[in-house]
mmCIF file of C-alpha atoms in Angstrom:
data_model
loop_
_atom_site.group_PDB
_atom_site.id
_atom_site.type_symbol
_atom_site.label_atom_id
_atom_site.label_comp_id
_atom_site.label_asym_id
_atom_site.label_seq_id
_atom_site.Cartn_x
_atom_site.Cartn_y
_atom_site.Cartn_z
ATOM 1 C CA TYR A 1102 -1.703 27.221 -6.049
ATOM 2 C CA ALA A 1103 -5.363 26.642 -6.928
ATOM 3 C CA THR A 1104 -6.369 29.570 -4.716
ATOM 4 C CA GLU A 1105 -3.760 31.807 -6.327
ATOM 5 C CA GLN A 1106 -4.902 30.973 -9.852
ATOM 6 C CA GLY A 1107 -8.635 30.700 -9.189
ATOM 7 C CA GLY A 1108 -9.033 26.973 -9.752
ATOM 8 C CA ILE A 1109 -7.496 23.690 -10.782
ATOM 9 C CA SER A 1110 -5.472 23.699 -14.001
ATOM 10 C CA ALA A 1111 -2.583 21.816 -15.578
ATOM 11 C CA ASP A 1112 -0.222 24.575 -14.432
ATOM 12 C CA VAL A 1113 -1.473 24.337 -10.850
ATOM 13 C CA ILE A 1114 -0.978 20.566 -10.842
ATOM 14 C CA LYS A 1115 2.565 20.880 -12.231
ATOM 15 C CA LYS A 1116 3.437 23.356 -9.485
ATOM 16 C CA ALA A 1117 2.109 20.928 -6.886
ATOM 17 C CA PHE A 1118 4.246 18.118 -8.301
ATOM 18 C CA ASN A 1119 7.324 20.365 -8.353
ATOM 19 C CA ALA A 1120 6.719 21.418 -4.746
ATOM 20 C CA THR A 1121 6.367 17.775 -3.674
ATOM 21 C CA GLU A 1122 9.600 16.840 -5.422
ATOM 22 C CA GLU A 1123 11.449 19.768 -3.851
ATOM 23 C CA LYS A 1124 10.155 19.017 -0.344
ATOM 24 C CA PHE A 1125 11.236 15.401 -0.634
ATOM 25 C CA PHE A 1126 14.618 16.476 -2.017
ATOM 26 C CA GLN A 1127 15.212 18.645 1.061
ATOM 27 C CA PHE A 1128 14.197 15.748 3.303
ATOM 28 C CA VAL A 1129 16.574 13.359 1.502
ATOM 29 C CA LYS A 1130 19.478 15.794 1.836
ATOM 30 C CA HIS A 1131 18.799 16.070 5.552
ATOM 31 C CA GLN A 1132 18.610 12.288 6.014
ATOM 32 C CA LEU A 1133 21.538 11.360 3.754
ATOM 33 C CA PRO A 1134 24.280 11.339 6.426
ATOM 34 C CA VAL A 1135 22.453 8.718 8.510
ATOM 35 C CA ARG A 1136 20.380 6.980 5.811
ATOM 36 C CA PRO A 1137 22.314 7.173 2.524
ATOM 37 C CA GLN A 1138 20.018 4.587 0.881
ATOM 38 C CA ILE A 1139 17.217 7.151 0.948
ATOM 39 C CA ALA A 1140 18.734 8.716 -2.189
ATOM 40 C CA SER A 1141 17.415 5.718 -4.115
ATOM 41 C CA VAL A 1142 13.896 5.869 -2.680
ATOM 42 C CA GLY A 1143 11.237 6.944 -5.145
ATOM 43 C CA SER A 1144 7.594 6.564 -5.951
ATOM 44 C CA CYS A 1145 5.135 6.736 -8.784
ATOM 45 C CA CYS A 1146 2.500 9.424 -8.314
ATOM 46 C CA LEU A 1147 -1.065 9.494 -9.607
ATOM 47 C CA VAL A 1148 -3.434 12.437 -9.088
ATOM 48 C CA GLY A 1149 -7.029 12.997 -10.099
ATOM 49 C CA ALA A 1150 -9.022 16.187 -9.534
ATOM 50 C CA ILE A 1151 -12.520 17.185 -10.636
ATOM 51 C CA SER A 1152 -13.247 20.893 -10.933
ATOM 52 C CA ASP A 1153 -16.340 22.439 -12.519
ATOM 53 C CA GLY A 1154 -17.179 19.268 -14.371
ATOM 54 C CA GLU A 1155 -13.666 18.833 -15.738
ATOM 55 C CA LEU A 1156 -11.421 15.915 -14.818
ATOM 56 C CA HIS A 1157 -7.672 16.437 -14.537
ATOM 57 C CA VAL A 1158 -5.376 13.398 -14.322
ATOM 58 C CA ALA A 1159 -1.647 13.719 -13.714
ATOM 59 C CA ASN A 1160 0.856 10.914 -13.322
ATOM 60 C CA LEU A 1161 4.485 9.976 -12.917
ATOM 61 C CA GLY A 1162 5.473 6.355 -13.432
ATOM 62 C CA ASP A 1163 3.293 3.401 -14.378
ATOM 63 C CA SER A 1164 0.270 3.648 -12.116
ATOM 64 C CA ARG A 1165 -2.795 4.132 -14.290
ATOM 65 C CA VAL A 1166 -6.275 5.676 -14.480
ATOM 66 C CA VAL A 1167 -8.942 4.005 -16.599
ATOM 67 C CA LEU A 1168 -12.442 5.345 -17.235
ATOM 68 C CA GLY A 1169 -15.504 3.149 -17.652
ATOM 69 C CA GLN A 1170 -17.846 4.748 -20.192
ATOM 70 C CA LYS A 1171 -21.288 3.584 -21.250
ATOM 71 C CA VAL A 1172 -21.888 3.339 -25.018
ATOM 72 C CA SER A 1173 -24.762 2.146 -27.144
ATOM 73 C CA ASP A 1174 -24.032 -0.813 -29.392
ATOM 74 C CA GLY A 1175 -26.954 -1.597 -31.689
ATOM 75 C CA GLY A 1176 -29.409 -0.367 -29.110
ATOM 76 C CA LYS A 1177 -27.736 -2.408 -26.372
ATOM 77 C CA ALA A 1178 -25.773 -0.610 -23.674
ATOM 78 C CA ARG A 1179 -22.261 -1.721 -22.820
ATOM 79 C CA VAL A 1180 -19.224 -0.226 -21.122
ATOM 80 C CA VAL A 1181 -15.851 0.445 -22.756
ATOM 81 C CA ALA A 1182 -12.498 1.320 -21.213
ATOM 82 C CA GLU A 1183 -10.693 4.584 -21.899
ATOM 83 C CA ARG A 1184 -7.174 5.025 -20.533
ATOM 84 C CA LEU A 1185 -6.646 8.484 -19.082
ATOM 85 C CA SER A 1186 -2.959 8.329 -18.203
ATOM 86 C CA ARG A 1187 0.317 7.451 -19.850
ATOM 87 C CA ASP A 1188 2.561 4.692 -18.490
ATOM 88 C CA HIS A 1189 6.116 6.015 -18.116
ATOM 89 C CA ASN A 1190 7.676 2.575 -18.240
ATOM 90 C CA VAL A 1191 10.614 1.700 -20.478
ATOM 91 C CA SER A 1192 9.022 -1.656 -21.281
ATOM 92 C CA TYR A 1193 7.157 0.406 -23.900
ATOM 93 C CA GLU A 1194 9.197 1.154 -27.000
ATOM 94 C CA GLU A 1195 7.977 4.745 -27.301
ATOM 95 C CA VAL A 1196 9.121 5.505 -23.746
ATOM 96 C CA ARG A 1197 12.518 3.895 -24.388
ATOM 97 C CA LYS A 1198 12.982 6.000 -27.499
ATOM 98 C CA GLU A 1199 11.976 9.112 -25.570
ATOM 99 C CA VAL A 1200 14.580 8.450 -22.859
ATOM 100 C CA GLU A 1201 17.291 7.539 -25.364
ATOM 101 C CA ALA A 1202 16.592 10.677 -27.416
ATOM 102 C CA GLN A 1203 17.133 12.789 -24.313
ATOM 103 C CA HIS A 1204 20.514 11.131 -23.669
ATOM 104 C CA PRO A 1205 22.355 10.737 -26.983
ATOM 105 C CA ASP A 1206 25.744 11.000 -25.234
ATOM 106 C CA ASP A 1207 24.882 8.834 -22.239
ATOM 107 C CA SER A 1208 24.666 5.386 -23.785
ATOM 108 C CA PRO A 1209 23.448 2.868 -22.997
ATOM 109 C CA VAL A 1210 20.841 4.634 -20.891
ATOM 110 C CA VAL A 1211 18.241 1.874 -21.308
ATOM 111 C CA VAL A 1212 19.261 -1.787 -21.308
ATOM 112 C CA TYR A 1213 17.547 -5.161 -21.501
ATOM 113 C CA CYS A 1214 18.665 -7.401 -18.640
ATOM 114 C CA ARG A 1215 17.188 -10.665 -17.348
ATOM 115 C CA GLY A 1216 14.027 -10.268 -19.379
ATOM 116 C CA VAL A 1217 13.280 -6.709 -18.203
ATOM 117 C CA TRP A 1218 13.990 -3.258 -19.629
ATOM 118 C CA ARG A 1219 15.685 -0.960 -17.103
ATOM 119 C CA ILE A 1220 17.129 2.544 -16.967
ATOM 120 C CA LYS A 1221 20.867 2.573 -16.178
ATOM 121 C CA ASP A 1222 20.670 -1.031 -15.106
ATOM 122 C CA ILE A 1223 23.504 -2.668 -13.199
ATOM 123 C CA ASP A 1224 24.143 -6.351 -12.774
ATOM 124 C CA ARG A 1225 23.148 -6.752 -9.161
ATOM 125 C CA GLU A 1226 23.956 -10.192 -7.881
ATOM 126 C CA LYS A 1227 23.750 -10.787 -4.152
ATOM 127 C CA SER A 1228 27.499 -11.306 -4.104
ATOM 128 C CA ASN A 1229 27.927 -7.717 -5.300
ATOM 129 C CA TYR A 1230 25.427 -6.144 -2.957
ATOM 130 C CA GLY A 1231 26.050 -8.504 -0.057
ATOM 131 C CA LEU A 1232 23.428 -9.334 2.535
ATOM 132 C CA GLU A 1233 23.438 -5.850 4.010
ATOM 133 C CA PHE A 1234 20.269 -4.982 2.119
ATOM 134 C CA VAL A 1235 18.486 -8.003 3.530
ATOM 135 C CA MET A 1236 19.438 -7.039 7.069
ATOM 136 C CA LEU A 1237 18.360 -3.460 6.440
ATOM 137 C CA ASP A 1238 15.133 -4.646 4.811
ATOM 138 C CA PHE A 1239 16.046 -2.388 1.918
ATOM 139 C CA ASP A 1240 16.712 -2.977 -1.734
ATOM 140 C CA ILE A 1241 17.953 -0.537 -4.361
ATOM 141 C CA LYS A 1242 16.329 -1.630 -7.573
ATOM 142 C CA PRO A 1243 17.123 -0.448 -11.076
ATOM 143 C CA ALA A 1244 14.498 1.964 -12.352
ATOM 144 C CA SER A 1245 11.966 0.813 -14.926
ATOM 145 C CA VAL A 1246 9.993 4.069 -14.941
ATOM 146 C CA SER A 1247 11.257 7.233 -16.562
ATOM 147 C CA ARG A 1248 9.425 9.642 -14.235
ATOM 148 C CA SER A 1249 8.989 9.607 -10.477
ATOM 149 C CA ILE A 1250 9.043 11.495 -7.224
ATOM 150 C CA GLY A 1251 12.455 10.980 -5.627
ATOM 151 C CA ASP A 1252 14.988 8.459 -7.020
ATOM 152 C CA PHE A 1253 17.556 11.235 -6.690
ATOM 153 C CA TYR A 1254 20.487 8.875 -7.270
ATOM 154 C CA LEU A 1255 19.345 8.916 -10.914
ATOM 155 C CA LYS A 1256 18.682 12.659 -10.930
ATOM 156 C CA LYS A 1257 21.353 14.422 -8.889
ATOM 157 C CA PRO A 1258 25.121 13.998 -9.584
ATOM 158 C CA GLU A 1259 25.964 14.735 -5.942
ATOM 159 C CA PHE A 1260 23.991 11.652 -4.945
ATOM 160 C CA HIS A 1261 25.077 9.077 -7.503
ATOM 161 C CA ARG A 1262 28.733 9.923 -6.744
ATOM 162 C CA ASP A 1263 28.277 10.054 -2.971
ATOM 163 C CA PRO A 1264 30.597 7.456 -1.334
ATOM 164 C CA ARG A 1265 28.017 6.836 1.396
ATOM 165 C CA LEU A 1266 25.536 5.599 -1.186
ATOM 166 C CA MET A 1267 28.135 3.807 -3.315
ATOM 167 C CA GLN A 1268 28.872 1.401 -0.462
ATOM 168 C CA TYR A 1269 25.452 -0.125 -1.171
ATOM 169 C CA GLY A 1270 26.044 -0.659 -4.862
ATOM 170 C CA HIS A 1271 28.015 0.227 -7.955
ATOM 171 C CA HIS A 1272 28.744 3.712 -9.163
ATOM 172 C CA ILE A 1273 26.217 4.851 -11.781
ATOM 173 C CA PRO A 1274 27.838 7.290 -14.232
ATOM 174 C CA LEU A 1275 25.471 10.083 -15.252
ATOM 175 C CA LYS A 1276 26.093 12.928 -17.650
ATOM 176 C CA LYS A 1277 22.604 14.316 -16.999
ATOM 177 C CA PRO A 1278 19.550 13.200 -14.980
ATOM 178 C CA VAL A 1279 17.859 10.131 -16.456
ATOM 179 C CA LEU A 1280 14.593 10.534 -14.531
ATOM 180 C CA THR A 1281 12.247 13.497 -14.250
ATOM 181 C CA ALA A 1282 9.359 14.593 -12.039
ATOM 182 C CA GLU A 1283 7.526 16.276 -14.915
ATOM 183 C CA PRO A 1284 3.981 14.809 -14.900
ATOM 184 C CA SER A 1285 1.891 13.859 -17.886
ATOM 185 C CA ILE A 1286 -1.454 15.632 -17.571
ATOM 186 C CA ILE A 1287 -4.740 14.872 -19.294
ATOM 187 C CA SER A 1288 -7.798 17.121 -18.918
ATOM 188 C CA ARG A 1289 -11.277 16.380 -20.244
ATOM 189 C CA LYS A 1290 -14.857 17.377 -19.567
ATOM 190 C CA LEU A 1291 -16.854 14.691 -17.799
ATOM 191 C CA LYS A 1292 -19.840 13.379 -19.768
ATOM 192 C CA SER A 1293 -23.104 11.850 -18.626
ATOM 193 C CA GLN A 1294 -22.004 8.464 -20.008
ATOM 194 C CA ASP A 1295 -18.832 8.447 -17.845
ATOM 195 C CA LEU A 1296 -19.631 5.927 -15.110
ATOM 196 C CA PHE A 1297 -16.551 5.328 -12.980
ATOM 197 C CA LEU A 1298 -12.781 5.774 -12.657
ATOM 198 C CA ILE A 1299 -10.262 3.136 -11.604
ATOM 199 C CA PHE A 1300 -6.992 4.375 -10.115
ATOM 200 C CA ALA A 1301 -4.502 1.542 -9.582
ATOM 201 C CA SER A 1302 -0.821 0.730 -9.304
ATOM 202 C CA ASP A 1303 0.938 -1.345 -11.936
ATOM 203 C CA GLY A 1304 0.441 -4.473 -9.821
ATOM 204 C CA LEU A 1305 -3.159 -4.575 -11.052
ATOM 205 C CA TRP A 1306 -2.507 -3.762 -14.709
ATOM 206 C CA GLU A 1307 0.315 -6.304 -14.899
ATOM 207 C CA HIS A 1308 -2.285 -9.075 -14.685
ATOM 208 C CA LEU A 1309 -5.552 -7.523 -15.915
ATOM 209 C CA SER A 1310 -6.279 -5.522 -19.063
ATOM 210 C CA ASP A 1311 -8.089 -2.187 -18.979
ATOM 211 C CA GLU A 1312 -11.138 -3.847 -20.520
ATOM 212 C CA ALA A 1313 -11.176 -6.721 -18.017
ATOM 213 C CA VAL A 1314 -10.995 -4.328 -15.061
ATOM 214 C CA VAL A 1315 -13.798 -2.131 -16.399
ATOM 215 C CA ASP A 1316 -15.931 -5.211 -17.038
ATOM 216 C CA ILE A 1317 -15.477 -6.431 -13.446
ATOM 217 C CA VAL A 1318 -16.448 -3.042 -12.007
ATOM 218 C CA TYR A 1319 -19.482 -2.716 -14.264
ATOM 219 C CA LYS A 1320 -20.873 -6.186 -13.561
ATOM 220 C CA ASN A 1321 -20.402 -6.314 -9.786
ATOM 221 C CA PRO A 1322 -21.724 -4.492 -6.704
ATOM 222 C CA ARG A 1323 -19.964 -1.388 -5.497
ATOM 223 C CA ALA A 1324 -19.316 -2.619 -1.978
ATOM 224 C CA GLY A 1325 -15.924 -4.340 -1.942
ATOM 225 C CA ILE A 1326 -15.223 -3.664 -5.611
ATOM 226 C CA ALA A 1327 -11.564 -2.669 -5.098
ATOM 227 C CA LYS A 1328 -11.029 -5.793 -3.027
ATOM 228 C CA ARG A 1329 -12.583 -7.841 -5.819
ATOM 229 C CA LEU A 1330 -10.166 -6.342 -8.349
ATOM 230 C CA VAL A 1331 -7.172 -7.117 -6.132
ATOM 231 C CA GLY A 1332 -8.380 -10.698 -5.780
ATOM 232 C CA ALA A 1333 -8.884 -11.057 -9.524
ATOM 233 C CA ALA A 1334 -5.330 -9.847 -10.210
ATOM 234 C CA ILE A 1335 -3.869 -12.250 -7.652
ATOM 235 C CA ARG A 1336 -5.853 -15.101 -9.210
ATOM 236 C CA GLU A 1337 -4.263 -14.322 -12.579
ATOM 237 C CA ALA A 1338 -0.833 -14.287 -10.925
ATOM 238 C CA THR A 1339 -1.487 -17.751 -9.481
ATOM 239 C CA LYS A 1340 -2.397 -19.097 -12.915
ATOM 240 C CA LYS A 1341 0.910 -17.885 -14.343
ATOM 241 C CA ARG A 1342 2.798 -19.629 -11.537
ATOM 242 C CA GLU A 1343 0.591 -22.729 -11.704
ATOM 243 C CA LEU A 1344 -0.299 -22.355 -8.039
ATOM 244 C CA ARG A 1345 -3.554 -22.506 -6.138
ATOM 245 C CA TYR A 1346 -5.025 -19.227 -4.925
ATOM 246 C CA LYS A 1347 -4.937 -20.245 -1.275
ATOM 247 C CA ASP A 1348 -1.307 -21.310 -1.576
ATOM 248 C CA ILE A 1349 -0.046 -17.973 -2.876
ATOM 249 C CA MET A 1350 -1.991 -16.155 -0.158
ATOM 250 C CA LYS A 1351 -0.070 -18.104 2.495
ATOM 251 C CA ILE A 1352 3.282 -16.783 1.251
ATOM 252 C CA GLU A 1353 4.654 -14.181 3.654
ATOM 253 C CA ARG A 1354 5.028 -10.521 2.850
ATOM 254 C CA GLY A 1355 8.228 -9.687 0.980
ATOM 255 C CA ILE A 1356 8.663 -13.141 -0.490
ATOM 256 C CA ARG A 1357 5.312 -12.832 -2.221
ATOM 257 C CA ARG A 1358 6.726 -9.907 -4.204
ATOM 258 C CA HIS A 1359 8.450 -12.559 -6.344
ATOM 259 C CA PHE A 1360 4.986 -13.764 -7.404
ATOM 260 C CA HIS A 1361 3.103 -10.475 -7.783
ATOM 261 C CA ASP A 1362 3.763 -6.786 -7.209
ATOM 262 C CA ASP A 1363 1.955 -4.746 -4.582
ATOM 263 C CA ILE A 1364 -1.552 -3.749 -5.676
ATOM 264 C CA SER A 1365 -3.362 -0.548 -4.713
ATOM 265 C CA VAL A 1366 -6.813 0.208 -6.113
ATOM 266 C CA ILE A 1367 -9.336 3.034 -5.754
ATOM 267 C CA VAL A 1368 -12.647 2.993 -7.622
ATOM 268 C CA ILE A 1369 -14.588 6.241 -7.918
ATOM 269 C CA TYR A 1370 -18.181 6.201 -9.171
ATOM 270 C CA LEU A 1371 -19.330 9.284 -11.050
ATOM 271 C CA ASP A 1372 -22.967 9.713 -10.023
ATOM 272 C CA HIS A 1373 -23.671 12.928 -11.887
ATOM 273 C CA GLU A 1374 -27.273 13.429 -10.798
ATOM 274 C CA LYS A 1375 -26.568 12.643 -7.134
ATOM 275 C CA ALA A 1376 -23.452 14.789 -7.112
ATOM 276 C CA ALA A 1377 -25.338 17.760 -8.517
ATOM 277 C CA SER A 1378 -28.150 17.577 -5.958
ATOM 278 C CA LYS A 1379 -26.597 16.193 -2.771
ATOM 279 C CA HIS A 1380 -22.910 17.068 -2.715
ATOM 280 C CA SER A 1381 -21.240 20.411 -2.492
ATOM 281 C CA LYS A 1382 -17.771 21.329 -3.628
ATOM 282 C CA ILE A 1383 -14.804 20.946 -1.356
ATOM 283 C CA GLY A 1384 -12.341 23.594 -2.399
ATOM 284 C CA PHE A 1385 -12.302 23.256 -6.175
ATOM 285 C CA THR A 1386 -13.065 19.560 -6.380
ATOM 286 C CA THR A 1387 -16.472 17.902 -6.286
ATOM 287 C CA ALA A 1388 -16.435 15.177 -3.653
ATOM 288 C CA PRO A 1389 -16.969 11.749 -5.250
ATOM 289 C CA VAL A 1390 -20.068 9.894 -4.134
ATOM 290 C CA ASP A 1391 -18.489 6.474 -3.627
ATOM 291 C CA ILE A 1392 -14.883 5.480 -3.041
ATOM 292 C CA TYR A 1393 -13.778 1.947 -2.263
ATOM 293 C CA SER A 1394 -10.137 1.110 -1.817
ATOM 294 C CA HIS A 1395 -8.013 -1.818 -0.753
ATOM 295 C CA ASN A 1396 -4.317 -1.849 -0.032
ATOM 296 C CA GLU A 1397 -3.651 -4.256 2.815
ATOM 297 C CA ASP A 1398 -1.357 -7.144 3.637
ATOM 298 C CA LYS A 1399 -4.335 -9.134 4.920
ATOM 299 C CA VAL A 1400 -5.603 -12.144 3.030
ATOM 300 C CA VAL A 1401 -7.813 -11.263 0.074
ATOM 301 C CA GLU A 1402 -10.620 -13.712 -0.467
ATOM 302 C CA ASP A 1403 -10.785 -15.644 -3.715
ATOM 303 C CA PRO A 1404 -12.818 -13.351 -6.025
ATOM 304 C CA LEU A 1405 -14.863 -16.341 -7.154
ATOM 305 C CA LEU A 1406 -16.114 -16.716 -3.594
ATOM 306 C CA LEU A 1407 -17.198 -13.094 -3.179
ATOM 307 C CA LYS A 1408 -20.975 -13.060 -3.392
ATOM 308 C CA ASN A 1409 -22.882 -10.547 -5.445
#
């Protein structure tokens, strides 16, 4: 699409999202007879592209991009956080109102259940779902995001009424799709004071504010910075549960999801001078100078023990 239109643009990004959604839809239809649960599989999606000095950020769901920007405060330099994406999570009142406004005849489309806002929530006790999900290592969860790739059981009538899928849960009556794959897109020119970008899943932002994350990145070495952020988020999760860091890290995968969500982090440093002199363009996007990421099931060291 970028080649056809001569570069990256909001329209090009939307076409890419639509193509991804359609490809996955075809895959789900093909797999449905043998894996009916796949109709409830979905994902947030977060995209960043830099073209000719302009940053484009597109997202579905509640993963987030935050920019660290240097400012002068009384002659003293400091870094502030600027959020460059919109969280499509119904825990925010404005998102709930947006979803409800789109479904005036499909009420209640958003409900508050067990301390959490959900879209088309269903009371899902184990007695209702049975242990089949445990044996299949699969769990259909009510949606908390209003936009995603997939989740076709909340988008396509032929899926939410399919008897093969209904055997894994209750029927969800839909008059129209309650989720969409239409991304929110923000475009802005990069400035010399823009220092770095943090792309992360909601598992990070659930425990750390935008400002706290930017402060950690600014004050610590680049090497291992994503790992440091993951560790800092887990430390906050341990405080809320009144556990020790080393204790929560011993909890096996799957069970630990009850203590903190999965956390994926990528930090991109915007070295403008270096990029201009040493790095060429790849396609329509300038290759970032430094990328550090961490998304593993391995033990993450206590961030207080990571040496500068």
